[in-house]
mmCIF file of C-alpha atoms and ligand atoms in Angstrom:
data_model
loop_
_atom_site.group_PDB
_atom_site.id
_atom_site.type_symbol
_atom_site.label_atom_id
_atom_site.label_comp_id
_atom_site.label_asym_id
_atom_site.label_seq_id
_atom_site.Cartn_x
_atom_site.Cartn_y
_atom_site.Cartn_z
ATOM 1 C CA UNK A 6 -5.273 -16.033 1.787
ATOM 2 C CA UNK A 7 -7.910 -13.663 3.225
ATOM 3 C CA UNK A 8 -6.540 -10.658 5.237
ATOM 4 C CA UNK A 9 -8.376 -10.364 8.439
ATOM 5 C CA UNK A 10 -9.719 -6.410 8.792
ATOM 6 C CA UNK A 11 -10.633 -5.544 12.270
ATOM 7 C CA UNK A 12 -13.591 -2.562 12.380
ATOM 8 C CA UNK A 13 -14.368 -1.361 15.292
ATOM 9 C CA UNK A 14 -16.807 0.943 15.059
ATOM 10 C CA UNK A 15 -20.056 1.278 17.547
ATOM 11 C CA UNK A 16 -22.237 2.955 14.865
ATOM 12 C CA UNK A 17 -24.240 -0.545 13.738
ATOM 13 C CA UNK A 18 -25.162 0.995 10.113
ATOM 14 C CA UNK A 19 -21.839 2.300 9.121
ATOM 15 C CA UNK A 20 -20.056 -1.201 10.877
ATOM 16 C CA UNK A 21 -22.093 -3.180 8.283
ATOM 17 C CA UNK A 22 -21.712 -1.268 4.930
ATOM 18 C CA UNK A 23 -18.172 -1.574 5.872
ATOM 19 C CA UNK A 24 -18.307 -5.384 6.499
ATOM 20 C CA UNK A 25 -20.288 -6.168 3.540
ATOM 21 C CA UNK A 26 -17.882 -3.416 1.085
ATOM 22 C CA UNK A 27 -14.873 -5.308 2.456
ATOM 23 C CA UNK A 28 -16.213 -8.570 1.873
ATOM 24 C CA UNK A 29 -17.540 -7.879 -1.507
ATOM 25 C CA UNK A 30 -13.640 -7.014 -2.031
ATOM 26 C CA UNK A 31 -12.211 -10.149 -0.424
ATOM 27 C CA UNK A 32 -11.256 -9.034 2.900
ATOM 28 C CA UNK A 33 -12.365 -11.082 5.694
ATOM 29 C CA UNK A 34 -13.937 -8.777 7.970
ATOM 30 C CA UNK A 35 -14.252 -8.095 11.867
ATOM 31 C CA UNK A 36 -16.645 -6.272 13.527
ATOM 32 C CA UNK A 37 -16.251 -4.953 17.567
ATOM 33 C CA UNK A 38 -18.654 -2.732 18.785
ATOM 34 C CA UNK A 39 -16.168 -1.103 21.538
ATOM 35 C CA UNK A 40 -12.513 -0.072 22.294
ATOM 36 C CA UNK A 41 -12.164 -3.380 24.836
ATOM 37 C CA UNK A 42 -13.927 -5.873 22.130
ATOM 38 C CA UNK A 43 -11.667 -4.401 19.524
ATOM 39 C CA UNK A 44 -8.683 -4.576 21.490
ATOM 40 C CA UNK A 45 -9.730 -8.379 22.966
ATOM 41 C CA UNK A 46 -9.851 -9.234 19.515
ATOM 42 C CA UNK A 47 -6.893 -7.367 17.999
ATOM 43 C CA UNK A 48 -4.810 -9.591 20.356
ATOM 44 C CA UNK A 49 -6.442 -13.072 19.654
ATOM 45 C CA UNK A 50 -4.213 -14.694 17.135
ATOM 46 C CA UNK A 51 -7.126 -16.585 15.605
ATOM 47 C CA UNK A 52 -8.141 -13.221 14.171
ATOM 48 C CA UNK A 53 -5.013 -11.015 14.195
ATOM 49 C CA UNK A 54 -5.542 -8.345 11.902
ATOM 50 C CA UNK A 55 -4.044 -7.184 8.660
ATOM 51 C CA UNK A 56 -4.875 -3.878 9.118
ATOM 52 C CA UNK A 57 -7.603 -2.185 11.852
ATOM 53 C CA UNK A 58 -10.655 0.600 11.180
ATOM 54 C CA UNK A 59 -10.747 2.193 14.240
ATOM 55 C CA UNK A 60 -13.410 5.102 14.897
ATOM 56 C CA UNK A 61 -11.973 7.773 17.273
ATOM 57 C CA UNK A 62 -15.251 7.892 19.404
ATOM 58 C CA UNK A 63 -16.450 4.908 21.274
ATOM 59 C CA UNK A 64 -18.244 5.039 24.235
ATOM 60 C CA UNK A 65 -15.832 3.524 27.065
ATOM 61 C CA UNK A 66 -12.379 3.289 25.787
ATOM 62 C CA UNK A 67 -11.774 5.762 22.872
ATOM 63 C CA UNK A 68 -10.291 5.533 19.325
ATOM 64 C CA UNK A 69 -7.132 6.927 20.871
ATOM 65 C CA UNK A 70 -7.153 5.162 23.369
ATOM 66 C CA UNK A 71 -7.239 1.591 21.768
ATOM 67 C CA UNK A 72 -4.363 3.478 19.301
ATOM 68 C CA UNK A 73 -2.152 3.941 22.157
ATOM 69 C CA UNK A 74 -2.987 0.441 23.754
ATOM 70 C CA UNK A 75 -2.366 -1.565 20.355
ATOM 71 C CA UNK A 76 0.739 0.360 19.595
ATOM 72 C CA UNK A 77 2.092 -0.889 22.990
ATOM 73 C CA UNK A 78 1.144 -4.473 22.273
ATOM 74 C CA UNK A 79 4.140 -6.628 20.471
ATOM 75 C CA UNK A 80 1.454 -8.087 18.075
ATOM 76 C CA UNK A 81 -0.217 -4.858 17.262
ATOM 77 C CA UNK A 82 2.891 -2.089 17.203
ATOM 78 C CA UNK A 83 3.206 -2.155 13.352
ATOM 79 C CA UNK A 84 -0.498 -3.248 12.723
ATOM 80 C CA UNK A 85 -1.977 -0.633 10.089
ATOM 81 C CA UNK A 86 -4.184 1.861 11.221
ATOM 82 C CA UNK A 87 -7.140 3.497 9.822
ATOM 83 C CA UNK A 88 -8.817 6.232 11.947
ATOM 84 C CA UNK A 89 -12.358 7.367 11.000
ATOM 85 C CA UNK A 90 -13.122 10.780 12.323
ATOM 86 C CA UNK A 91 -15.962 12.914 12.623
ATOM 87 C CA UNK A 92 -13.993 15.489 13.099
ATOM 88 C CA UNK A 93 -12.276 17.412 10.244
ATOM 89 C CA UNK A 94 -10.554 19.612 13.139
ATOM 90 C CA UNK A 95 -6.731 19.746 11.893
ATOM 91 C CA UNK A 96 -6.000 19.085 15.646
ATOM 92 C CA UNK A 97 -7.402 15.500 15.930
ATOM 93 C CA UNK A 98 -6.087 14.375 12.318
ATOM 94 C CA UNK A 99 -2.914 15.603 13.695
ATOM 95 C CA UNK A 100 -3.106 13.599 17.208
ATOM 96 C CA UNK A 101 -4.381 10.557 15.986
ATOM 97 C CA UNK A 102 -1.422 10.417 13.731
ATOM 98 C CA UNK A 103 0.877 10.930 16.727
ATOM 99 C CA UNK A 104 -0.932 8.703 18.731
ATOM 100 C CA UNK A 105 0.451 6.000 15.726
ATOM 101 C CA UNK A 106 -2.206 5.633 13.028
ATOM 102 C CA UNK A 107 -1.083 5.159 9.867
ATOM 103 C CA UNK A 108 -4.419 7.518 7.874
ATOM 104 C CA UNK A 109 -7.403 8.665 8.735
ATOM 105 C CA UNK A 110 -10.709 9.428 7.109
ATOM 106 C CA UNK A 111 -12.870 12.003 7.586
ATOM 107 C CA UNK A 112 -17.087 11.114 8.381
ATOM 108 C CA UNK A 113 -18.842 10.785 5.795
ATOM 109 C CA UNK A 114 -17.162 9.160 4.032
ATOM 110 C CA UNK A 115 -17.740 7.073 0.797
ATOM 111 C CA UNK A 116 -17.038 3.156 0.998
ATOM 112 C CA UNK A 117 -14.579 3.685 -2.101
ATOM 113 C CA UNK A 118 -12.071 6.263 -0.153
ATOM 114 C CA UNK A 119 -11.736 4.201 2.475
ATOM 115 C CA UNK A 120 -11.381 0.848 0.241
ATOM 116 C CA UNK A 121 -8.931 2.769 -1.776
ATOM 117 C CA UNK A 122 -7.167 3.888 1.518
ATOM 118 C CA UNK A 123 -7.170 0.881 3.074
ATOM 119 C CA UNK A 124 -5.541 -0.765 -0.234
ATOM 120 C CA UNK A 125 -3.085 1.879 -0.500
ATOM 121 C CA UNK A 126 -1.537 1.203 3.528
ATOM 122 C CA UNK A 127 -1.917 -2.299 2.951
ATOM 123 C CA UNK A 128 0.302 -2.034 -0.199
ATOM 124 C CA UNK A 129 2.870 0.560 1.715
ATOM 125 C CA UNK A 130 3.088 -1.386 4.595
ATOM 126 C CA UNK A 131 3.969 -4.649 1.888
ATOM 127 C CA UNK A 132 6.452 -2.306 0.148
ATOM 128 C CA UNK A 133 8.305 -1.334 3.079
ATOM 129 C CA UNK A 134 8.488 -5.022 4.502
ATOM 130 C CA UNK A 135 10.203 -5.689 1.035
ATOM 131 C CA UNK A 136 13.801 -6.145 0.890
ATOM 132 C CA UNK A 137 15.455 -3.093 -0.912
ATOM 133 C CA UNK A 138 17.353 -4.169 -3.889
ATOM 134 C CA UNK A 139 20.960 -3.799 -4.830
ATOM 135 C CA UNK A 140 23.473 -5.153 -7.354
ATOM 136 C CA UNK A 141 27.070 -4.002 -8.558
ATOM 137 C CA UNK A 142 25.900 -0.475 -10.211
ATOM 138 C CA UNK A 143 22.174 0.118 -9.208
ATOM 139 C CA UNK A 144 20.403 0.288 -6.124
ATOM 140 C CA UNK A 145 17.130 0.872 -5.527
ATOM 141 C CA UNK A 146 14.892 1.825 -2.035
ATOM 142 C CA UNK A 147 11.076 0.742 -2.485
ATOM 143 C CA UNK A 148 10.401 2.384 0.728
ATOM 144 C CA UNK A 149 12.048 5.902 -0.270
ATOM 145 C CA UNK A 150 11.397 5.435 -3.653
ATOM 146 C CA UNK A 151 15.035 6.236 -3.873
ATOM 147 C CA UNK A 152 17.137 5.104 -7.079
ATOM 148 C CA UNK A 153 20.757 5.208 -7.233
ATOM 149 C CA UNK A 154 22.767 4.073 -10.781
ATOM 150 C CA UNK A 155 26.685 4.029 -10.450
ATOM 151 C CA UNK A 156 26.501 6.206 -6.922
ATOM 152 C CA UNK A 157 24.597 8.683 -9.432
ATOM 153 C CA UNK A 158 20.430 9.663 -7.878
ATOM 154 C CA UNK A 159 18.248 8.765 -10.588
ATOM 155 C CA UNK A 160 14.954 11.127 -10.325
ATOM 156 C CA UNK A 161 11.696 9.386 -11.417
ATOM 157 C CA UNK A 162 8.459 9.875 -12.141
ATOM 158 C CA UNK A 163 6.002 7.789 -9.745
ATOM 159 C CA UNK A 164 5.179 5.365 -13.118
ATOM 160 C CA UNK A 165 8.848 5.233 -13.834
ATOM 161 C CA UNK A 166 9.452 4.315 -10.426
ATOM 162 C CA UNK A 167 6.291 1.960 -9.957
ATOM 163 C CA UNK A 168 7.563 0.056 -13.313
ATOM 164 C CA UNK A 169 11.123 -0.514 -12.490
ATOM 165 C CA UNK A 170 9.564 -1.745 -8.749
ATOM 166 C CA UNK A 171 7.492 -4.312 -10.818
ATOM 167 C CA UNK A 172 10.020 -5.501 -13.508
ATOM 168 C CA UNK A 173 12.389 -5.981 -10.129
ATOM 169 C CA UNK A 174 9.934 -8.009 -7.988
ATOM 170 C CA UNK A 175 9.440 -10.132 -10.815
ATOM 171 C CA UNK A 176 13.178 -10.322 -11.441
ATOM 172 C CA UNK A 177 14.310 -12.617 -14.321
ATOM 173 C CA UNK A 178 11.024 -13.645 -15.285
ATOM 174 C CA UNK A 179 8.987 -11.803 -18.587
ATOM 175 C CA UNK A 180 6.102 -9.380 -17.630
ATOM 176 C CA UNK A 181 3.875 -9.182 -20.335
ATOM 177 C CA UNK A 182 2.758 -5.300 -21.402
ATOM 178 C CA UNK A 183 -0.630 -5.947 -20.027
ATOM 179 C CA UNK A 184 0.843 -7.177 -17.115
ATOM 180 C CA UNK A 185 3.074 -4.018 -16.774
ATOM 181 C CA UNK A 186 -0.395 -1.450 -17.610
ATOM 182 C CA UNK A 187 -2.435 -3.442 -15.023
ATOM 183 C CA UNK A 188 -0.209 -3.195 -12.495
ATOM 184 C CA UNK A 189 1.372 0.608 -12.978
ATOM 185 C CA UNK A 190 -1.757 1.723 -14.739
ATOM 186 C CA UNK A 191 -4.883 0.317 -13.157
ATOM 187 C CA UNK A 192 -6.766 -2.247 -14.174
ATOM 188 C CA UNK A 193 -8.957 0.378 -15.861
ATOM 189 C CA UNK A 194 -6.505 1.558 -17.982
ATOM 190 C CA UNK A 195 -7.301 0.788 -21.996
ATOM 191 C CA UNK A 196 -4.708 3.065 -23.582
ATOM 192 C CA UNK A 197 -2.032 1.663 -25.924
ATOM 193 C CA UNK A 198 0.727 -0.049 -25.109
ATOM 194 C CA UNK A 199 3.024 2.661 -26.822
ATOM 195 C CA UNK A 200 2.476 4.414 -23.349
ATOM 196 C CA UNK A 201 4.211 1.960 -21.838
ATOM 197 C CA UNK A 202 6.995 1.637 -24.448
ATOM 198 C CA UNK A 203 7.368 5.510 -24.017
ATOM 199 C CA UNK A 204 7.669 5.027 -20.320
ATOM 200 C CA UNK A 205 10.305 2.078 -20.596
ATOM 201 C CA UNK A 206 12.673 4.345 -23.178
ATOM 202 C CA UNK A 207 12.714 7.217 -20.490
ATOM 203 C CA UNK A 208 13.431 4.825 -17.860
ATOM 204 C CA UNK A 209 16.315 3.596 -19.319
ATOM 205 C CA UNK A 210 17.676 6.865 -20.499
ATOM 206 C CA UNK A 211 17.822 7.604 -16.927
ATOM 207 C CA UNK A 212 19.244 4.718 -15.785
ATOM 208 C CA UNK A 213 22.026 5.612 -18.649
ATOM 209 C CA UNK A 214 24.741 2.660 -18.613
ATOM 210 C CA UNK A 215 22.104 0.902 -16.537
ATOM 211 C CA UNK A 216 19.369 0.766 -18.647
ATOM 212 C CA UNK A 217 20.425 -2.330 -19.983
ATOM 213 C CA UNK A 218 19.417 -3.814 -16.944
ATOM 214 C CA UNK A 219 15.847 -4.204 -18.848
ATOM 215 C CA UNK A 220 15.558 -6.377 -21.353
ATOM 216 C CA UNK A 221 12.985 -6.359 -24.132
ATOM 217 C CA UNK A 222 11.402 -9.769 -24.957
ATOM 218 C CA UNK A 223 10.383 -9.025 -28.529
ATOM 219 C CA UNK A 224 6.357 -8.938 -28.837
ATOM 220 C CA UNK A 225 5.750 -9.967 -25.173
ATOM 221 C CA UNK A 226 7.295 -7.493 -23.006
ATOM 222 C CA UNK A 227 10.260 -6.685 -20.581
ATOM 223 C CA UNK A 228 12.214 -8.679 -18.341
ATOM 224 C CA UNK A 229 14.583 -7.296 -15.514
ATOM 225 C CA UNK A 230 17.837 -8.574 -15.465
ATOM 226 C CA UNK A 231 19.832 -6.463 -13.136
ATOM 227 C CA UNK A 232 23.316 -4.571 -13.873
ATOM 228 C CA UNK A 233 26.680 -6.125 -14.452
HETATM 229 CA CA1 CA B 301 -18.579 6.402 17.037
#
């Protein structure tokens, strides 16, 4: 399903590269031209966002403003926000933060930051919404990245982590090595698959007696199977 991204942003040009980008990358975007548009249509459940753009100055109500407003709203308090700021004063990063946004982006900016942003609070907001996991001897927080094996922390690298996060979502089934590069690695990534292998052996040496919670599924890949 398409996620509904509400812009609002009174500058027409920079508005419509941003609609057309986040089309182009299967968003379904929103454009309002004011504080009171954006906030009429933040609250309309036929377009409830996924996530909002919301430039700090608008004539009428302001960026902060509309912050404050959504963050008040039931349907809006935990909507991601995106502030784009002309600003680079450490002041105004600071309060819009405060005021409840979840990043900001400086003017000018290029359409690929805030893409990339936008992907990566869309993604944090999915990972905290997930349900930690737990079994007899290993736990494991996706939203603190925390790892425990046997009551023991278990200190990862983000890859490690982002690879046992993976093999657990996708708990009992087999991900493939490509899968497992595409997903940790970026879809960009052509390196070899001994990379990954690498990766998987220090993962389990960390894990120690837990290690054998992944299993390798000769010439396809690994399979998480959880600790007994
Ligand atoms: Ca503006």
């Amino acid at each position: 399903m398409q996620q509904t991204i509400l812009i609002v942003e009174d500058e027409a040009d920079i508005a419509e590269s941003l609609q057309y980008n986040l089309k182009r990358e299967g968003f379904r975007p929103v454009v309002a031209e004011s504080g009171e548009k954006g906030l009429r249509l933040a609250l309309d459940e036929k377009t409830t966002p996924a996530l909002i753009i919301l430039d700090l100055m608008l004539p009428g109500m302001s960026g902060l403003e509309l912050c404050r407003r959504l963050r008040r709203e039931t349907l809006t308090e935990k909507t991601p926000i995106i502030m784009l700021t002309a600003k680079a004063a450490e002041g105004d990063k600071i309060l819009g933060l405060e005021t409840g946004a979840d990043d900001y982006v400086v003017k000018p900016f290029s359409i690929k930051e805030v893409v990339a942003r936008l992907r990566a609070v869309l993604r944090r907001v999915e990972t905290d919404a997930a349900p930690n996991y737990q079994d007899e001897q290993l736990k494991v927080d996706f939203g603190d990245m925390r790892v425990t094996a046997n009551e023991r922390d278990v200190r990862l690298t983000r890859k490690e982590f982002a690879l046992l996060e993976h093999l657990i979502k996708n708990s009992g089934r087999v991900a493939s090595r490509q899968q497992l590069l595409d997903n940790v690695w970026g879809y960009s990534y052509f390196g070899d698959t001994r990379t990954l292998d690498v990766h998987i052996r220090r993962l389990r040496q960390k894990l120690d007696e837990c290690g054998s919670c992944i299993e390798t599924v000769v010439g396809v890949g690994y399979r998480f199977i959880g600790c007994k």
